mmCIF file of C-alpha atoms in Angstrom:
data_model
loop_
_atom_site.group_PDB
_atom_site.id
_atom_site.type_symbol
_atom_site.label_atom_id
_atom_site.label_comp_id
_atom_site.label_asym_id
_atom_site.label_seq_id
_atom_site.Cartn_x
_atom_site.Cartn_y
_atom_site.Cartn_z
ATOM 1 C CA MET A 20 24.622 -6.839 89.134
ATOM 2 C CA LEU A 21 25.014 -10.340 87.701
ATOM 3 C CA TRP A 22 21.324 -11.043 88.214
ATOM 4 C CA VAL A 23 20.198 -8.445 85.523
ATOM 5 C CA PRO A 24 20.918 -10.682 82.486
ATOM 6 C CA ILE A 25 19.285 -13.626 84.216
ATOM 7 C CA ILE A 26 16.133 -11.634 84.829
ATOM 8 C CA GLY A 27 16.135 -10.537 81.136
ATOM 9 C CA ASN A 28 16.353 -14.178 80.045
ATOM 10 C CA VAL A 29 13.542 -15.226 82.357
ATOM 11 C CA ILE A 30 11.283 -12.478 81.015
ATOM 12 C CA ALA A 31 12.110 -13.363 77.442
ATOM 13 C CA TRP A 32 11.316 -17.032 78.200
ATOM 14 C CA LEU A 33 7.972 -16.138 79.689
ATOM 15 C CA ILE A 34 7.066 -13.892 76.712
ATOM 16 C CA GLY A 35 7.843 -16.822 74.461
ATOM 17 C CA LYS A 36 5.290 -18.951 76.358
ATOM 18 C CA LEU A 37 2.401 -16.523 75.757
ATOM 19 C CA PRO A 38 -0.119 -17.829 73.292
ATOM 20 C CA ARG A 39 0.173 -16.238 69.875
ATOM 21 C CA ARG A 40 -2.777 -15.073 67.649
ATOM 22 C CA ALA A 41 -3.692 -17.310 64.782
ATOM 23 C CA PRO A 42 -2.469 -16.053 61.438
ATOM 24 C CA PRO A 43 -5.183 -14.244 59.443
ATOM 25 C CA ALA A 44 -7.282 -16.336 57.079
ATOM 26 C CA GLU A 45 -6.303 -16.368 53.428
ATOM 27 C CA PRO A 46 -8.565 -14.155 51.391
ATOM 28 C CA ALA A 47 -11.066 -15.807 49.021
ATOM 29 C CA THR A 48 -9.768 -16.263 45.510
ATOM 30 C CA PHE A 49 -10.794 -17.945 42.287
ATOM 31 C CA ASP A 50 -10.170 -21.676 42.056
ATOM 32 C CA ALA A 51 -7.777 -22.352 39.290
ATOM 33 C CA ALA A 52 -9.443 -25.673 38.489
ATOM 34 C CA ARG A 53 -12.932 -24.097 38.284
ATOM 35 C CA ALA A 54 -14.215 -23.276 34.790
ATOM 36 C CA PHE A 55 -14.725 -19.594 33.910
ATOM 37 C CA THR A 56 -18.379 -18.746 34.431
ATOM 38 C CA PRO A 57 -19.264 -15.259 33.182
ATOM 39 C CA HIS A 58 -21.796 -13.263 35.177
ATOM 40 C CA PHE A 59 -22.128 -10.309 32.798
ATOM 41 C CA LEU A 60 -20.933 -8.896 29.513
ATOM 42 C CA ALA A 61 -19.235 -5.506 29.897
ATOM 43 C CA GLU A 62 -17.599 -2.878 27.703
ATOM 44 C CA LEU A 63 -14.116 -2.124 28.935
ATOM 45 C CA THR A 64 -11.969 0.863 27.704
ATOM 46 C CA LEU A 65 -8.385 0.633 28.843
ATOM 47 C CA ARG A 66 -6.865 3.870 30.096
ATOM 48 C CA PRO A 67 -3.557 5.014 28.792
ATOM 49 C CA PRO A 68 -0.628 4.077 31.150
ATOM 50 C CA ALA A 69 1.392 6.575 33.173
ATOM 51 C CA LEU A 70 4.570 5.686 31.255
ATOM 52 C CA PRO A 71 4.510 5.759 27.395
ATOM 53 C CA SER A 72 6.780 2.632 27.298
ATOM 54 C CA HIS A 73 3.951 0.654 28.930
ATOM 55 C CA ASP A 74 1.484 1.660 26.186
ATOM 56 C CA VAL A 75 1.182 -1.901 24.672
ATOM 57 C CA PRO A 76 -1.994 -3.912 24.034
ATOM 58 C CA LEU A 77 -3.034 -6.502 26.604
ATOM 59 C CA ALA A 78 -1.975 -9.944 25.607
ATOM 60 C CA PRO A 79 -4.234 -13.048 25.701
ATOM 61 C CA GLY A 80 -4.800 -14.555 29.105
ATOM 62 C CA GLU A 81 -6.562 -14.233 32.467
ATOM 63 C CA TYR A 82 -6.664 -10.901 34.292
ATOM 64 C CA ARG A 83 -7.797 -10.450 37.899
ATOM 65 C CA CYS A 84 -8.870 -7.149 39.306
ATOM 66 C CA ALA A 85 -11.388 -5.315 41.550
ATOM 67 C CA LEU A 86 -14.415 -3.675 39.911
ATOM 68 C CA VAL A 87 -15.099 -0.421 41.813
ATOM 69 C CA VAL A 88 -18.568 0.995 41.959
ATOM 70 C CA ASP A 89 -18.615 4.225 43.921
ATOM 71 C CA ASN A 90 -16.466 3.272 46.919
ATOM 72 C CA GLU A 91 -17.105 -0.461 46.865
ATOM 73 C CA GLY A 92 -14.809 -2.977 45.245
ATOM 74 C CA PHE A 93 -15.678 -6.493 43.971
ATOM 75 C CA SER A 94 -13.086 -9.121 42.991
ATOM 76 C CA ALA A 95 -13.483 -10.221 39.367
ATOM 77 C CA ARG A 96 -11.579 -11.890 36.517
ATOM 78 C CA TRP A 97 -11.835 -11.758 32.759
ATOM 79 C CA PHE A 98 -10.041 -13.261 29.838
ATOM 80 C CA VAL A 99 -8.585 -11.890 26.696
ATOM 81 C CA PRO A 100 -9.225 -14.653 24.123
ATOM 82 C CA GLN A 101 -6.364 -16.421 22.373
ATOM 83 C CA GLY A 102 -5.415 -14.680 19.162
ATOM 84 C CA GLU A 103 -6.704 -11.300 20.296
ATOM 85 C CA MET A 104 -5.020 -8.258 21.930
ATOM 86 C CA LEU A 105 -6.836 -5.386 23.607
ATOM 87 C CA ALA A 106 -5.694 -1.988 22.387
ATOM 88 C CA ARG A 107 -5.795 0.922 24.828
ATOM 89 C CA GLY A 108 -8.379 3.661 24.420
ATOM 90 C CA LYS A 109 -10.841 1.548 22.410
ATOM 91 C CA PRO A 110 -13.932 -0.138 23.847
ATOM 92 C CA HIS A 111 -13.887 -3.938 24.088
ATOM 93 C CA ALA A 112 -16.789 -6.290 24.978
ATOM 94 C CA LEU A 113 -15.691 -8.901 27.455
ATOM 95 C CA ASP A 114 -17.344 -11.504 29.731
ATOM 96 C CA ILE A 115 -16.511 -10.933 33.403
ATOM 97 C CA GLU A 116 -16.804 -13.452 36.275
ATOM 98 C CA LEU A 117 -17.360 -12.176 39.838
ATOM 99 C CA LEU A 118 -15.832 -13.943 42.855
ATOM 100 C CA SER A 119 -18.964 -13.422 44.965
ATOM 101 C CA PRO A 120 -21.893 -12.806 42.576
ATOM 102 C CA GLU A 121 -24.441 -13.130 45.368
ATOM 103 C CA THR A 122 -22.903 -10.066 47.033
ATOM 104 C CA ALA A 123 -22.253 -8.039 43.955
ATOM 105 C CA ALA A 124 -25.440 -8.731 42.001
ATOM 106 C CA ALA A 125 -27.245 -5.582 43.026
ATOM 107 C CA ARG A 126 -24.287 -3.357 41.977
ATOM 108 C CA PHE A 127 -23.991 -4.565 38.449
ATOM 109 C CA PRO A 128 -27.314 -4.183 36.585
ATOM 110 C CA ALA A 129 -27.283 -3.426 32.859
ATOM 111 C CA GLY A 130 -25.876 0.046 32.292
ATOM 112 C CA ALA A 131 -23.994 0.238 35.583
ATOM 113 C CA VAL A 132 -20.563 1.973 35.216
ATOM 114 C CA PHE A 133 -17.501 0.873 37.127
ATOM 115 C CA ARG A 134 -13.684 1.305 37.198
ATOM 116 C CA VAL A 135 -11.205 -1.540 36.984
ATOM 117 C CA LEU A 136 -8.583 -1.572 39.728
ATOM 118 C CA VAL A 137 -5.357 -3.613 39.449
ATOM 119 C CA GLY A 138 -2.925 -3.147 42.334
ATOM 120 C CA ASP A 139 -3.156 0.540 43.252
ATOM 121 C CA SER A 140 -4.046 1.786 39.702
ATOM 122 C CA PHE A 141 -7.223 2.211 37.779
ATOM 123 C CA ILE A 142 -6.452 0.614 34.400
ATOM 124 C CA ALA A 143 -9.908 0.805 32.695
ATOM 125 C CA ASP A 144 -13.416 2.100 32.850
ATOM 126 C CA GLY A 145 -16.350 -0.206 32.164
ATOM 127 C CA ARG A 146 -20.012 -0.431 31.644
ATOM 128 C CA VAL A 147 -22.332 -3.468 32.001
ATOM 129 C CA LEU A 148 -23.905 -4.365 28.678
ATOM 130 C CA GLU A 149 -25.986 -7.282 29.765
ATOM 131 C CA SER A 150 -26.377 -9.595 32.800
ATOM 132 C CA HIS A 151 -26.266 -13.288 32.491
ATOM 133 C CA ALA A 152 -29.307 -13.702 34.760
ATOM 134 C CA PRO A 153 -29.051 -17.424 35.781
ATOM 135 C CA HIS A 154 -25.713 -16.725 37.513
ATOM 136 C CA ILE A 155 -26.564 -13.439 39.291
#
């Protein structure tokens, strides 16, 4: 009976020697050093939050999200300019940059409607006002 723990240790040692899978590649993201290059102008209308205590305007800064058209999502970012705040429920015209404009170009012509997904919640509804053609 003394050989049972030894066999267990040998099996554990052999399992430790098996090659492991490489970690998954990091998803593509916006380069912080890269300048903001808008691909289209959109009208965003922020939805009311689930909790009344979260019903505050969006402060100035960068916001990253997924723009959802039908069942497809495209990574994007947009900025609230310094000195401005975006009130909920009112339409706001904002420039939006796509992470992969070559992939998303066909889905965002002028007039296209989309939803803005942050985390697991849709926070806004949008509509493309005009495309900045040289970038898409």
